[in-house]
Tab-separated table of C-alpha atoms and ligand atoms in Angstrom:
chain	number	residue	atom	x	y	z
A	8	MET	CA	0.161	18.241	-14.371
A	9	SER	CA	-2.029	20.667	-12.451
A	10	GLY	CA	-0.144	20.553	-9.144
A	11	GLN	CA	-3.501	19.987	-7.383
A	12	LYS	CA	-4.502	16.823	-5.596
A	13	SER	CA	-7.193	14.877	-7.395
A	14	SER	CA	-10.505	14.387	-5.635
A	15	LEU	CA	-10.880	11.116	-7.577
A	16	ARG	CA	-8.471	9.351	-5.241
A	17	PRO	CA	-8.535	9.030	-1.459
A	18	ILE	CA	-5.373	9.275	0.599
A	19	VAL	CA	-4.553	5.759	1.815
A	20	VAL	CA	-2.350	5.338	4.886
A	21	ALA	CA	-1.268	1.738	5.433
A	22	ALA	CA	0.527	0.153	8.395
A	23	ASN	CA	2.786	-2.741	7.421
A	24	TRP	CA	3.575	-4.538	10.673
A	25	LYS	CA	5.883	-7.005	8.886
A	26	MET	CA	6.802	-9.836	11.322
A	27	HIS	CA	5.954	-7.912	14.471
A	28	LYS	CA	3.435	-8.176	17.321
A	29	LEU	CA	2.060	-11.079	19.279
A	30	ARG	CA	-1.731	-11.296	19.461
A	31	SER	CA	-1.928	-9.426	22.779
A	32	GLU	CA	0.176	-6.571	21.326
A	33	ALA	CA	-1.924	-6.566	18.168
A	34	LEU	CA	-5.128	-6.263	20.191
A	35	GLU	CA	-3.804	-3.348	22.223
A	36	TYR	CA	-2.732	-1.542	19.031
A	37	LEU	CA	-6.074	-2.110	17.287
A	38	GLU	CA	-8.018	-0.849	20.300
A	39	ASP	CA	-5.834	2.243	20.637
A	40	LEU	CA	-6.025	2.981	16.920
A	41	GLY	CA	-9.815	2.485	17.039
A	42	THR	CA	-10.077	4.995	19.882
A	43	TRP	CA	-7.973	7.512	17.933
A	44	MET	CA	-10.081	6.986	14.819
A	45	ASP	CA	-13.305	7.393	16.822
A	46	ASP	CA	-11.967	10.745	17.989
A	47	HIS	CA	-11.179	11.859	14.407
A	48	PRO	CA	-14.270	10.871	12.395
A	49	GLU	CA	-14.127	13.751	9.894
A	50	GLY	CA	-12.900	12.442	6.526
A	51	LEU	CA	-11.784	9.033	7.826
A	52	GLY	CA	-12.995	6.175	5.664
A	53	THR	CA	-13.949	8.550	2.856
A	54	ARG	CA	-11.178	11.009	1.951
A	55	VAL	CA	-8.543	9.248	4.061
A	56	GLU	CA	-8.528	5.459	4.242
A	57	VAL	CA	-6.627	3.497	6.875
A	58	VAL	CA	-5.186	0.039	6.205
A	59	VAL	CA	-3.602	-2.270	8.784
A	60	SER	CA	-1.532	-5.196	7.551
A	61	PRO	CA	-0.674	-7.634	10.364
A	62	PRO	CA	1.151	-10.956	10.040
A	63	PHE	CA	-1.023	-14.018	9.373
A	64	THR	CA	-1.256	-14.939	13.059
A	65	SER	CA	-3.103	-11.738	13.932
A	66	LEU	CA	-5.301	-11.446	10.834
A	67	GLU	CA	-8.419	-13.011	12.314
A	68	LEU	CA	-8.083	-10.941	15.475
A	69	ALA	CA	-7.578	-7.799	13.363
A	70	VAL	CA	-10.750	-8.517	11.397
A	71	GLU	CA	-12.691	-9.058	14.641
A	72	HIS	CA	-11.292	-5.883	16.241
A	73	ARG	CA	-11.072	-3.837	13.056
A	74	PRO	CA	-10.997	-0.127	13.900
A	75	PRO	CA	-13.995	1.745	12.459
A	76	ASN	CA	-13.590	2.271	8.695
A	77	ALA	CA	-10.162	0.600	8.601
A	78	ARG	CA	-9.315	-2.175	6.162
A	79	ILE	CA	-7.282	-5.243	7.038
A	80	TYR	CA	-4.743	-6.505	4.509
A	81	ALA	CA	-2.609	-9.661	4.552
A	82	GLN	CA	1.082	-9.270	3.709
A	83	ASN	CA	1.227	-12.022	1.079
A	84	MET	CA	-0.714	-14.947	-0.387
A	85	HIS	CA	-0.435	-17.761	-2.941
A	86	PHE	CA	-2.332	-17.347	-6.219
A	87	ALA	CA	-4.015	-20.783	-6.180
A	88	ASP	CA	-7.290	-21.201	-4.306
A	89	GLN	CA	-6.058	-24.486	-2.791
A	90	GLY	CA	-3.449	-27.180	-3.416
A	91	ALA	CA	-0.246	-28.869	-2.325
A	92	PHE	CA	1.637	-25.708	-1.341
A	93	THR	CA	2.941	-26.352	2.160
A	94	GLY	CA	3.304	-23.204	4.205
A	95	GLU	CA	1.224	-21.048	1.865
A	96	VAL	CA	-2.121	-19.285	2.337
A	97	SER	CA	-4.712	-18.927	-0.423
A	98	PRO	CA	-6.919	-16.007	-1.456
A	99	ALA	CA	-9.976	-18.118	-0.574
A	100	MET	CA	-8.614	-18.599	2.964
A	101	LEU	CA	-8.063	-14.857	3.368
A	102	ARG	CA	-11.580	-14.093	2.181
A	103	ASP	CA	-12.904	-16.747	4.523
A	104	LEU	CA	-11.284	-14.818	7.409
A	105	GLY	CA	-12.917	-11.572	6.277
A	106	VAL	CA	-9.655	-9.964	5.151
A	107	ASP	CA	-10.133	-6.974	2.803
A	108	GLY	CA	-6.953	-6.936	0.766
A	109	VAL	CA	-3.369	-8.075	0.377
A	110	LEU	CA	0.090	-6.549	-0.087
A	111	LEU	CA	1.814	-8.136	-3.061
A	112	GLY	CA	5.467	-7.977	-4.061
A	113	HIS	CA	6.871	-6.130	-1.066
A	114	SER	CA	10.597	-5.630	-1.692
A	115	GLU	CA	11.461	-7.817	1.307
A	116	ARG	CA	9.545	-10.664	-0.332
A	117	ARG	CA	11.199	-9.994	-3.675
A	118	ALA	CA	14.713	-9.848	-2.197
A	119	GLN	CA	14.500	-12.557	0.475
A	120	PHE	CA	11.822	-14.969	-0.758
A	121	ASN	CA	12.316	-14.973	-4.526
A	122	GLU	CA	9.044	-13.258	-5.310
A	123	HIS	CA	8.974	-12.781	-9.098
A	124	ASP	CA	6.936	-10.427	-11.254
A	125	ALA	CA	5.366	-13.283	-13.240
A	126	ALA	CA	3.988	-14.984	-10.103
A	127	LEU	CA	2.915	-11.560	-8.885
A	128	GLY	CA	0.845	-11.176	-12.043
A	129	GLU	CA	-1.026	-14.350	-11.100
A	130	LYS	CA	-1.435	-13.124	-7.528
A	131	VAL	CA	-2.876	-9.769	-8.624
A	132	VAL	CA	-5.444	-11.519	-10.840
A	133	ALA	CA	-6.293	-14.067	-8.113
A	134	ALA	CA	-6.736	-11.360	-5.480
A	135	ALA	CA	-9.098	-9.428	-7.748
A	136	GLU	CA	-11.078	-12.590	-8.525
A	137	PHE	CA	-11.504	-13.395	-4.843
A	138	GLY	CA	-12.570	-9.868	-3.912
A	139	LEU	CA	-9.310	-8.984	-2.156
A	140	ARG	CA	-7.970	-5.493	-2.829
A	141	PRO	CA	-4.452	-5.884	-4.240
A	142	MET	CA	-1.743	-3.420	-3.181
A	143	LEU	CA	1.156	-4.025	-5.564
A	144	CYS	CA	4.556	-2.876	-4.303
A	145	VAL	CA	7.205	-1.752	-6.803
A	146	GLY	CA	10.520	0.035	-6.516
A	147	GLU	CA	14.141	0.103	-7.610
A	148	THR	CA	17.324	-0.714	-5.680
A	149	LEU	CA	20.023	1.870	-5.059
A	150	GLU	CA	22.199	0.231	-7.694
A	151	GLU	CA	19.409	0.432	-10.256
A	152	ARG	CA	18.788	4.104	-9.457
A	153	GLN	CA	22.466	4.992	-9.587
A	154	GLY	CA	22.739	3.167	-12.913
A	155	GLY	CA	19.921	5.339	-14.308
A	156	HIS	CA	17.466	2.433	-14.559
A	157	ALA	CA	14.878	3.371	-11.914
A	158	GLU	CA	12.049	4.125	-14.365
A	159	GLU	CA	12.763	1.130	-16.559
A	160	VAL	CA	12.749	-1.218	-13.535
A	161	VAL	CA	9.494	0.156	-12.161
A	162	ARG	CA	7.815	0.132	-15.576
A	163	ASP	CA	8.795	-3.524	-16.078
A	164	GLN	CA	7.494	-4.444	-12.625
A	165	LEU	CA	4.152	-2.765	-13.330
A	166	GLU	CA	3.744	-4.155	-16.839
A	167	THR	CA	4.538	-7.722	-15.815
A	168	ALA	CA	2.422	-7.748	-12.666
A	169	LEU	CA	-0.582	-5.888	-14.109
A	170	GLY	CA	-0.536	-7.040	-17.729
A	171	ASP	CA	-3.114	-9.798	-17.172
A	172	LEU	CA	-5.508	-7.815	-15.040
A	173	ASP	CA	-8.810	-7.109	-16.753
A	174	VAL	CA	-9.229	-3.354	-17.361
A	175	ILE	CA	-12.562	-3.356	-15.512
A	176	LYS	CA	-10.970	-5.082	-12.506
A	177	ALA	CA	-8.235	-2.425	-12.369
A	178	THR	CA	-10.636	-0.116	-10.556
A	179	SER	CA	-13.396	-2.441	-9.335
A	180	SER	CA	-10.875	-4.570	-7.420
A	181	GLY	CA	-9.647	-1.620	-5.349
A	182	LEU	CA	-6.138	-1.960	-6.793
A	183	SER	CA	-3.505	0.367	-5.394
A	184	ILE	CA	0.228	0.671	-6.062
A	185	ALA	CA	2.924	1.305	-3.461
A	186	TYR	CA	6.111	2.855	-4.822
A	187	GLU	CA	8.835	1.898	-2.380
A	188	PRO	CA	12.397	2.674	-3.449
A	189	VAL	CA	14.298	-0.211	-1.837
A	190	TRP	CA	17.051	2.134	-0.639
A	191	ALA	CA	14.518	4.055	1.457
A	192	ILE	CA	12.882	1.123	3.254
A	193	GLY	CA	13.795	0.846	6.923
A	194	THR	CA	16.939	2.915	6.325
A	195	GLY	CA	15.766	6.290	7.629
A	196	GLU	CA	16.560	7.593	4.128
A	197	THR	CA	13.454	9.122	2.505
A	198	ALA	CA	13.091	10.030	-1.146
A	199	THR	CA	12.686	13.779	-1.438
A	200	PRO	CA	9.076	14.762	-2.094
A	201	GLN	CA	10.196	15.996	-5.549
A	202	LEU	CA	11.906	12.727	-6.474
A	203	ALA	CA	8.930	10.715	-5.207
A	204	GLN	CA	6.466	12.949	-7.072
A	205	GLU	CA	8.403	12.486	-10.328
A	206	MET	CA	8.320	8.722	-9.968
A	207	HIS	CA	4.628	8.738	-9.014
A	208	ALA	CA	3.808	10.799	-12.105
A	209	PHE	CA	5.796	8.289	-14.163
A	210	ILE	CA	3.866	5.418	-12.530
A	211	ARG	CA	0.574	7.117	-13.385
A	212	ASP	CA	1.677	7.485	-17.022
A	213	THR	CA	2.617	3.811	-17.062
A	214	LEU	CA	-0.773	2.862	-15.562
A	215	SER	CA	-2.421	4.918	-18.335
A	216	SER	CA	-0.597	2.917	-20.961
A	217	ILE	CA	-1.422	-0.409	-19.298
A	218	PHE	CA	-5.099	0.505	-18.687
A	219	THR	CA	-6.503	3.902	-19.722
A	220	ALA	CA	-5.896	7.480	-18.563
A	221	GLU	CA	-9.306	7.548	-16.820
A	222	ILE	CA	-8.516	4.387	-14.895
A	223	ALA	CA	-5.005	5.558	-14.015
A	224	GLU	CA	-6.523	8.705	-12.485
A	225	ARG	CA	-8.476	6.522	-10.045
A	226	ILE	CA	-5.719	4.202	-8.831
A	227	PRO	CA	-4.084	5.381	-5.589
A	228	VAL	CA	-0.267	5.347	-5.749
A	229	LEU	CA	1.230	5.277	-2.246
A	230	TYR	CA	4.791	6.151	-1.308
A	231	GLY	CA	6.747	3.930	1.090
A	232	GLY	CA	10.195	4.370	2.576
A	233	SER	CA	10.884	5.815	6.025
A	234	VAL	CA	7.654	7.827	6.170
A	235	LYS	CA	7.117	9.357	9.614
A	236	PRO	CA	4.856	12.049	11.076
A	237	GLU	CA	7.556	14.690	10.457
A	238	ASN	CA	7.835	14.117	6.683
A	239	ALA	CA	4.339	12.826	5.906
A	240	HIS	CA	2.647	16.152	5.263
A	241	GLU	CA	5.046	17.287	2.563
A	242	LEU	CA	5.049	13.896	0.864
A	243	LEU	CA	1.253	13.563	0.948
A	244	SER	CA	0.828	17.096	-0.406
A	245	GLN	CA	2.407	16.105	-3.746
A	246	PRO	CA	-0.235	15.809	-6.480
A	247	ASP	CA	0.505	12.197	-7.392
A	248	ILE	CA	1.338	10.849	-3.914
A	249	ASP	CA	-1.936	9.354	-2.739
A	250	GLY	CA	-0.882	7.852	0.530
A	251	ALA	CA	1.845	6.107	2.469
A	252	LEU	CA	2.812	2.504	3.137
A	253	VAL	CA	4.542	2.671	6.487
A	254	GLY	CA	6.761	0.118	8.214
A	255	GLY	CA	8.808	1.250	11.226
A	256	ALA	CA	6.704	4.301	12.097
A	257	ALA	CA	3.509	2.221	11.926
A	258	LEU	CA	4.479	-0.030	14.818
A	259	GLU	CA	3.284	2.497	17.398
A	260	VAL	CA	-0.204	3.996	17.253
A	261	ASP	CA	1.120	7.437	18.205
A	262	SER	CA	3.379	7.754	15.180
A	263	PHE	CA	1.045	5.946	12.762
A	264	SER	CA	-1.886	8.144	13.767
A	265	GLY	CA	0.399	11.173	13.287
A	266	ILE	CA	0.770	10.145	9.634
A	267	VAL	CA	-2.994	9.592	9.270
A	268	ALA	CA	-3.502	13.055	10.811
A	269	ALA	CA	-1.136	14.531	8.199
A	270	GLY	CA	-3.312	12.923	5.500
A	271	LEU	CA	-6.459	14.446	7.028
A	272	ASP	CA	-4.765	17.823	7.139
A	273	VAL	CA	-3.666	17.622	3.484
A	274	VAL	CA	-7.180	16.677	2.416
A	275	SER	CA	-8.849	19.458	4.369
A	276	GLY	CA	-6.332	21.967	2.951
A	277	SER	CA	-6.948	20.890	-0.641
A	278	GLU	CA	-10.728	20.923	-0.109
A	279	ALA	CA	-10.511	24.456	1.264
A	280	ARG	CA	-8.561	25.564	-1.839
A	281	ALA	CA	-10.985	23.874	-4.293
B	8	PEP	C1	7.720	-0.910	4.309
B	8	PEP	O1	8.105	-1.900	4.878
B	8	PEP	O2	6.834	-1.014	3.465
B	8	PEP	C2	8.329	0.365	4.654
B	8	PEP	C3	8.096	1.390	3.903
B	8	PEP	O3	9.131	0.398	5.795
B	8	PEP	P1	9.701	1.720	6.521
B	8	PEP	O4	8.561	2.679	6.671
B	8	PEP	O5	10.224	1.225	7.826
B	8	PEP	O6	10.776	2.269	5.627
């Protein structure tokens, strides 16, 4: 590993609102974020990409009031394009709204809603087929890490969820991976940059074996787990950490934009060194 950040991958900073914000609150956030992004045009949308992932009820509004160069992702979807699946939303419906992508396999969905890797495999393929950019979330629990199984768990999650994705679609779909150690989500506990970097390098090796080394070099691997403006710069400076999926600190524009600003700073520093 060179220790340098690759220019093949943008930094992606994604706001996961989870089950937060009424439509009026969503609109205020999107307008404020849009104003901040207008004031920071350099590198945004090219070297640093911004994603906002609202709950279903605010998706249409988010598409209509999308900040410049930002992408709007849903937080989940069914894999079928239609059918008798009460309470579910299909990839076709998301595309119809103008949504750009979808989070898949967030640990809260795995732990609380029985989301399984096999169904996730179908979701990843369906998202790619419908032109939705899949962001696949993976990560081990504290018990799995303490038992020495973190790599094995994450490798299994990746292999099962990505095994059916066509190699061409691995890059053309805009696939990204979010490594989110479950013990670091919403706990205030962050993986050290070194620990996260090691796991990201392992994820890239695994992506090489699932696809090819060239393709693995182009897939952004985001880190998630108590990222905030204060720790974002060091995390995003690691060679294989290509962004952040942010929960708590993404609920306010001030702190989320602080993380985006850290990404812009990392990119301008690595461009200056190149
Ligand atoms: C998340 O929900 O994806 C997440 C990383 O949450 P938090 O930033 O609050 O740990």
